[in-house]
mmCIF file of C-alpha atoms in Angstrom:
data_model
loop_
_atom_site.group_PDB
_atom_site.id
_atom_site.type_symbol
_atom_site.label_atom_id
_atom_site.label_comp_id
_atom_site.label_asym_id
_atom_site.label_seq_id
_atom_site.Cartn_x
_atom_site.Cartn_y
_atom_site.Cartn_z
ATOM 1 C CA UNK A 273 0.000 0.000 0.000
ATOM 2 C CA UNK A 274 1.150 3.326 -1.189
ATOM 3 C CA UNK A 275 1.416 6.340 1.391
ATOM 4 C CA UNK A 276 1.011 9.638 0.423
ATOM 5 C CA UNK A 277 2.405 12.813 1.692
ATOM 6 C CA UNK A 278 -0.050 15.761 2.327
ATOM 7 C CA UNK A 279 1.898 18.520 1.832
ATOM 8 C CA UNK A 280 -1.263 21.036 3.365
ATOM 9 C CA UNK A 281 -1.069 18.735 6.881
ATOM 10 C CA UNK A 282 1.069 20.342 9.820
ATOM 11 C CA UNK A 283 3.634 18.570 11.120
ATOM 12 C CA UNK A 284 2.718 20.120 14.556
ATOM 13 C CA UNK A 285 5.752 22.149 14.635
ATOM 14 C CA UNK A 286 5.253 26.084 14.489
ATOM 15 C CA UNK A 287 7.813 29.103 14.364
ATOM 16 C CA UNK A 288 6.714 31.703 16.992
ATOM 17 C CA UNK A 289 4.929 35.000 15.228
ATOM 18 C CA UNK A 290 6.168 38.049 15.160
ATOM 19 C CA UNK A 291 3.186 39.922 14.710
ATOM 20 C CA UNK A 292 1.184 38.054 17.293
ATOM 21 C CA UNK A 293 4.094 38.789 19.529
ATOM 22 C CA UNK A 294 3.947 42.665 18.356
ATOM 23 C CA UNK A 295 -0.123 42.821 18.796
ATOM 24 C CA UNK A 296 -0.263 41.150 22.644
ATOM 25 C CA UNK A 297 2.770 43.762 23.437
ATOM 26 C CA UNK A 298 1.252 46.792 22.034
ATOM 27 C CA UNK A 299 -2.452 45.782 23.149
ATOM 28 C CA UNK A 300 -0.326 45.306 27.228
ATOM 29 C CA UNK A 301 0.778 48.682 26.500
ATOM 30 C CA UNK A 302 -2.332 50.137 25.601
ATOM 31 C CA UNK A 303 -3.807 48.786 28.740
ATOM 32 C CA UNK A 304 -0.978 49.800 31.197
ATOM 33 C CA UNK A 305 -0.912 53.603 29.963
ATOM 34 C CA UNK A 306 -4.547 53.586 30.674
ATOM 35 C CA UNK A 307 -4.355 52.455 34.046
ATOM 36 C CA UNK A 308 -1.111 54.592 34.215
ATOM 37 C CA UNK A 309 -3.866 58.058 33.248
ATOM 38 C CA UNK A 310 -6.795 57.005 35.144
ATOM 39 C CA UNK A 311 -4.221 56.586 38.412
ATOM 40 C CA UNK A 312 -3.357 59.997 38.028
ATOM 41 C CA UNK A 313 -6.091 61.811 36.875
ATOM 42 C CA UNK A 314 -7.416 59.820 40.218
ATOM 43 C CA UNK A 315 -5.144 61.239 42.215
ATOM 44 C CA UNK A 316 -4.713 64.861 40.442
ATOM 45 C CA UNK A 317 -8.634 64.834 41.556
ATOM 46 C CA UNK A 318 -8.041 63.835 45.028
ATOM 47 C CA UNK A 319 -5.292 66.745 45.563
ATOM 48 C CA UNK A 320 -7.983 69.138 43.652
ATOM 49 C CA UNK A 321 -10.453 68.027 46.429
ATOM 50 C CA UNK A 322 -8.102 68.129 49.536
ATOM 51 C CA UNK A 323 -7.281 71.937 48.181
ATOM 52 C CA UNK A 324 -10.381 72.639 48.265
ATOM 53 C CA UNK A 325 -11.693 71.506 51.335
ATOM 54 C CA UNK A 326 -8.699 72.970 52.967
ATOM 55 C CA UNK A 327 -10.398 76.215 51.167
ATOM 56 C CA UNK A 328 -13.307 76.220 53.011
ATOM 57 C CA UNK A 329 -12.026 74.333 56.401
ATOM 58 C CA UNK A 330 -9.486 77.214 56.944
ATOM 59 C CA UNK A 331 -12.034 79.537 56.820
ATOM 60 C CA UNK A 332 -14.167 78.542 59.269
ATOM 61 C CA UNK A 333 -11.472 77.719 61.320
ATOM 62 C CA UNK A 334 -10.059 81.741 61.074
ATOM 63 C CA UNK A 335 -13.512 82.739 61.320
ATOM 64 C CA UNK A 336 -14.000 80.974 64.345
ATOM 65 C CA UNK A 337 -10.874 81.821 66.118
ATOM 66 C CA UNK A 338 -9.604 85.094 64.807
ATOM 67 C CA UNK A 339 -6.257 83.652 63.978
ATOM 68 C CA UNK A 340 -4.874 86.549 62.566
ATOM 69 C CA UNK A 341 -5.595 86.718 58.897
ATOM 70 C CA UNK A 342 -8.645 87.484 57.547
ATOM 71 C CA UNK A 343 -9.985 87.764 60.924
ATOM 72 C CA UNK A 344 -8.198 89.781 63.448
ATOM 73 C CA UNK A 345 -6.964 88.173 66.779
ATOM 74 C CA UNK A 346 -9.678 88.525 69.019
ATOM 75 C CA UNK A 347 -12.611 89.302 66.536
ATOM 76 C CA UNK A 348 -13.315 85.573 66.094
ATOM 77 C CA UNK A 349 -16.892 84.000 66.203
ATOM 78 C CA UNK A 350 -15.860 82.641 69.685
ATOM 79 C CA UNK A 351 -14.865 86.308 70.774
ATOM 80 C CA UNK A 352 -18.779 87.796 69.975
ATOM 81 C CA UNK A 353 -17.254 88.869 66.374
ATOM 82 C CA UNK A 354 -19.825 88.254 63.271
ATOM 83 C CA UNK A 355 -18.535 86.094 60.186
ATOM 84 C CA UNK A 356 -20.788 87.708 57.940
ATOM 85 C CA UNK A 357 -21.331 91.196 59.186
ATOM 86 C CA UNK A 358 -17.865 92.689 57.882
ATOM 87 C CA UNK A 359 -18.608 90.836 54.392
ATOM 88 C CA UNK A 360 -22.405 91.752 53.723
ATOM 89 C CA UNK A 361 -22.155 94.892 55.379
ATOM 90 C CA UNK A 362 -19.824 96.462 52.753
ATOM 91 C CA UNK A 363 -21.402 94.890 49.753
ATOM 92 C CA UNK A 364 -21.500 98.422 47.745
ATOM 93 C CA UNK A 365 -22.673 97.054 44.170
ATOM 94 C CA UNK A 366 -25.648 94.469 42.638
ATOM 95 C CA UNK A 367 -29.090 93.813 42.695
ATOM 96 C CA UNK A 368 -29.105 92.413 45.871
ATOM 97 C CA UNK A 369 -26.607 94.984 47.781
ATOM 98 C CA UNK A 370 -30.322 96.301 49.957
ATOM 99 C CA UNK A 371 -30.696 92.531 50.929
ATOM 100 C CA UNK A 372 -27.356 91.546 51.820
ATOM 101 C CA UNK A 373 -27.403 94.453 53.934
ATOM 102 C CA UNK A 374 -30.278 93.218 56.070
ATOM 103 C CA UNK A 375 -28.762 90.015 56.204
ATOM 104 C CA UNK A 376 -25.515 91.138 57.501
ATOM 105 C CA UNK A 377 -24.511 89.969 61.485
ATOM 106 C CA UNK A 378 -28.119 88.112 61.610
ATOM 107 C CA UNK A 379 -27.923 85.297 64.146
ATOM 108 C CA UNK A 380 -29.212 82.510 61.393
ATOM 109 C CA UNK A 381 -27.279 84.220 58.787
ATOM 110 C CA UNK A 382 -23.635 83.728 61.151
ATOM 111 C CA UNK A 383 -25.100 79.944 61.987
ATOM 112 C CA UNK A 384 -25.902 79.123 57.939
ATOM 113 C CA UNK A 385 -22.737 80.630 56.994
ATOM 114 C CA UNK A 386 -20.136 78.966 59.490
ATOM 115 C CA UNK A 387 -22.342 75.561 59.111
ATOM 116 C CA UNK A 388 -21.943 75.990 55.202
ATOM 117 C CA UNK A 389 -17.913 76.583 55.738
ATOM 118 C CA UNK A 390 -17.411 73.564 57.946
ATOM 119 C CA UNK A 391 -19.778 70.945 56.301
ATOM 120 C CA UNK A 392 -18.309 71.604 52.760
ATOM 121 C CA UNK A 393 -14.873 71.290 54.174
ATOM 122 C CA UNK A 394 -15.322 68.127 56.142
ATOM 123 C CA UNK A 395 -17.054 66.506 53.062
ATOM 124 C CA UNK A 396 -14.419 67.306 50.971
ATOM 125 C CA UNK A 397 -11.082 66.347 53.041
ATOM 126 C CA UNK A 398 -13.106 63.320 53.923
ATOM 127 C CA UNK A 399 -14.413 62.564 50.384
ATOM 128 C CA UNK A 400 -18.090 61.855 51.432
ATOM 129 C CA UNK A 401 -21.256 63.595 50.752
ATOM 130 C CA UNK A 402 -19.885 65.309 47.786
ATOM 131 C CA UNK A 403 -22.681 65.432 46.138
ATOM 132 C CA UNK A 404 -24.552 67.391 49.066
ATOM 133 C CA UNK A 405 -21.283 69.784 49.452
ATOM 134 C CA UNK A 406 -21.283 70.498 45.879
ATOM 135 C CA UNK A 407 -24.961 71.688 45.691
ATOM 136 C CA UNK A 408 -24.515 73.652 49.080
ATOM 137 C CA UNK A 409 -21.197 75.006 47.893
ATOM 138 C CA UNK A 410 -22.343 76.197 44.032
ATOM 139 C CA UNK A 411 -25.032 77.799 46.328
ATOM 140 C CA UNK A 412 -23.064 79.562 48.821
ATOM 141 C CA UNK A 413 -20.284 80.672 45.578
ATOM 142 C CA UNK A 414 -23.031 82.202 43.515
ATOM 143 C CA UNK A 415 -24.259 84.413 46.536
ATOM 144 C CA UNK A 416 -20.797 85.699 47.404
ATOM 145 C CA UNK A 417 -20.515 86.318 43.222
ATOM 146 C CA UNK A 418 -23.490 88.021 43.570
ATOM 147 C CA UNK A 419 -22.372 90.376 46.727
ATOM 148 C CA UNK A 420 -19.048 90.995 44.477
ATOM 149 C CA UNK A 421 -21.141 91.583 41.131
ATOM 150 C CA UNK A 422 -18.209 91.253 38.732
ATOM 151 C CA UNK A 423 -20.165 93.289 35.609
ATOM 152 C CA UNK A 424 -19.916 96.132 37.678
ATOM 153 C CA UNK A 425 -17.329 98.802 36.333
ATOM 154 C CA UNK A 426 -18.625 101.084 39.172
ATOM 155 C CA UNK A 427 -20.152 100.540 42.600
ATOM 156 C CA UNK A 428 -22.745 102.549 44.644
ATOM 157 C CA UNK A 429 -20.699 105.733 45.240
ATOM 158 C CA UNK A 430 -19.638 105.919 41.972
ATOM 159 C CA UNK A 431 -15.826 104.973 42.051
ATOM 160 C CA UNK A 432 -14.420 102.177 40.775
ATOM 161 C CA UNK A 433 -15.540 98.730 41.402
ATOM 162 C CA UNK A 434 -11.627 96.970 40.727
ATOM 163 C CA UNK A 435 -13.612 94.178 39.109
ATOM 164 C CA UNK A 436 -10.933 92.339 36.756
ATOM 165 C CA UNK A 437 -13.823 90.345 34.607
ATOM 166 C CA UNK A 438 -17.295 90.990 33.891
ATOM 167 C CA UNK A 439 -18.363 87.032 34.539
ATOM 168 C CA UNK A 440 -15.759 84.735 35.583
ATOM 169 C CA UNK A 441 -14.150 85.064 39.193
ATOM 170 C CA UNK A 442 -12.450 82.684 41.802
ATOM 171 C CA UNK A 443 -16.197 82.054 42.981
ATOM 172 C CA UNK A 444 -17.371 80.433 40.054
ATOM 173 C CA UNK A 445 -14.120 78.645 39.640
ATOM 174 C CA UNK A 446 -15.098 77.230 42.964
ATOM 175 C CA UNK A 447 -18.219 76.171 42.427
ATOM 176 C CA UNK A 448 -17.441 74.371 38.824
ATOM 177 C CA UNK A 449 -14.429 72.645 40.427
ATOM 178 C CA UNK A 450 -17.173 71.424 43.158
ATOM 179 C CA UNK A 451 -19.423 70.424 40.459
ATOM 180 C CA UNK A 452 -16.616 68.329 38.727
ATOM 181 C CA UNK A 453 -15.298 66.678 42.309
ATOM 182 C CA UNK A 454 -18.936 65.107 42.524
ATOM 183 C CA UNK A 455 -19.124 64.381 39.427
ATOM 184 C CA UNK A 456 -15.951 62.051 39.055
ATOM 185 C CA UNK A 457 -16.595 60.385 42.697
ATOM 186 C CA UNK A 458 -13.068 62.102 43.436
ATOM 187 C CA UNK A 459 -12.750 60.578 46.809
ATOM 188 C CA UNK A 460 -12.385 57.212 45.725
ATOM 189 C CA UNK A 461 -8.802 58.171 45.732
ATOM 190 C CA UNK A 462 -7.175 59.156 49.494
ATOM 191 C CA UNK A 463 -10.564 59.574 50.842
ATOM 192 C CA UNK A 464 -13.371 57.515 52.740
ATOM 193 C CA UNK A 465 -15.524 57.573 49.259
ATOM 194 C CA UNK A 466 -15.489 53.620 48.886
ATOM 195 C CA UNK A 467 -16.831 53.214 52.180
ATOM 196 C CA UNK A 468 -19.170 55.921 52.486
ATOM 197 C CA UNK A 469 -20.654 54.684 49.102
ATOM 198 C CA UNK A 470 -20.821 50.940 51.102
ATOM 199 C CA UNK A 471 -23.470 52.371 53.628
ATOM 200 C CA UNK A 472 -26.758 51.041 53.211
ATOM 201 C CA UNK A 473 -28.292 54.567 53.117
ATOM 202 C CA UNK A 474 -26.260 55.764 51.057
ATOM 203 C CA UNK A 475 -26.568 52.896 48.297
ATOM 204 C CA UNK A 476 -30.753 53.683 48.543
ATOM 205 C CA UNK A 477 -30.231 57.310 47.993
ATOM 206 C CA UNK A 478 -27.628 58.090 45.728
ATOM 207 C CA UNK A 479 -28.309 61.831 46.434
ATOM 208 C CA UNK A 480 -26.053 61.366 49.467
ATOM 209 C CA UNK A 481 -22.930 59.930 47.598
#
């Protein structure tokens, strides 16, 4: 009986490939420099946050106080001083200067304010409730933009009003970089986010996240 070669059958022997070799490299690649970003846009978030709560925690803190920079030694909420009488009292420009005016050194006003300060800046070292803290902050930034009223070229008495830009300030910078920390669950990275997120009312209402 005869054999015959097939010259299409494999003799089960096969040269590594090049290409395949090329593809799973560049394809590992691919997938490492995207981990490699979303690490540090992770953590370039989590500094953003920390900033920003620092922001808002050193404020009520020097509020509180008087620690000698914005507020004066001695003129601290603790001391009898008001945090929002020396602000809203010399609002000078804007639709709202008559109201702000009233406002300014009232009890709930002092409470709302230094409340505001502290929450925000506990949720956002912490990395919880930023959802919450970005709503009250945006809030709290678009009243003080209002009290400044950038468009402005001249306030009540006539002079100058210093303002640098019709529309955008440090207020609304504020309340967008708020806005964009809730939106990216930015404190996932160095924060209690992950376990906040875990709580069982928090995972029913993901207002509170």
């Amino acid at each position: 009986m005869a054999v015959h070669e097939h010259p299409n059958r494999s003799s089960g022997f096969h040269l590594p490939s090049l290409h395949s070799n090329r593809t799973a490299t560049a394809s590992e690649s691919a997938v490492s420099a995207d981990t490699g970003t979303h690490t540090v846009r992770a953590y370039v978030l989590a500094s953003l946050r920390l900033l920003t709560g620092f922001v808002f925690l050193w404020a009520f803190l020097d509020k509180t106080f008087g620690l000698g920079y914005a507020t004066p030694s001695g003129k601290g909420w603790i001391d009898g001083g008001s945090p929002t009488k020396g602000f809203l009292g010399s609002v000078a420009v804007g639709p709202m200067e008559s109201t702000f005016h009233s406002w300014a050194g009232d009890p709930w006003a002092n409470w709302l304010f230094m409340l505001g300060l502290l929450g925000i800046g506990l949720a956002l070292v912490l990395g919880v409730a930023l959802r919450i803290a970005a709503v009250a902050g945006t809030a709290m930034m678009i009243l003080m933009w209002v009290a400044e009223w950038p468009p402005a070229r001249h306030i009540s008495d006539g002079s100058l009003s210093m303002s640098t830009n019709p529309f955008a300030d440090y207020h609304l910078i504020y309340a967008v970089a708020l806005i964009v920390l809730a939106a990216t669950a930015a404190g996932d990275t160095l924060g209690a986010g992950r376990l906040w997120a875990r709580l069982p009312m928090v995972r029913d209402h993901g207002w509170l996240r």
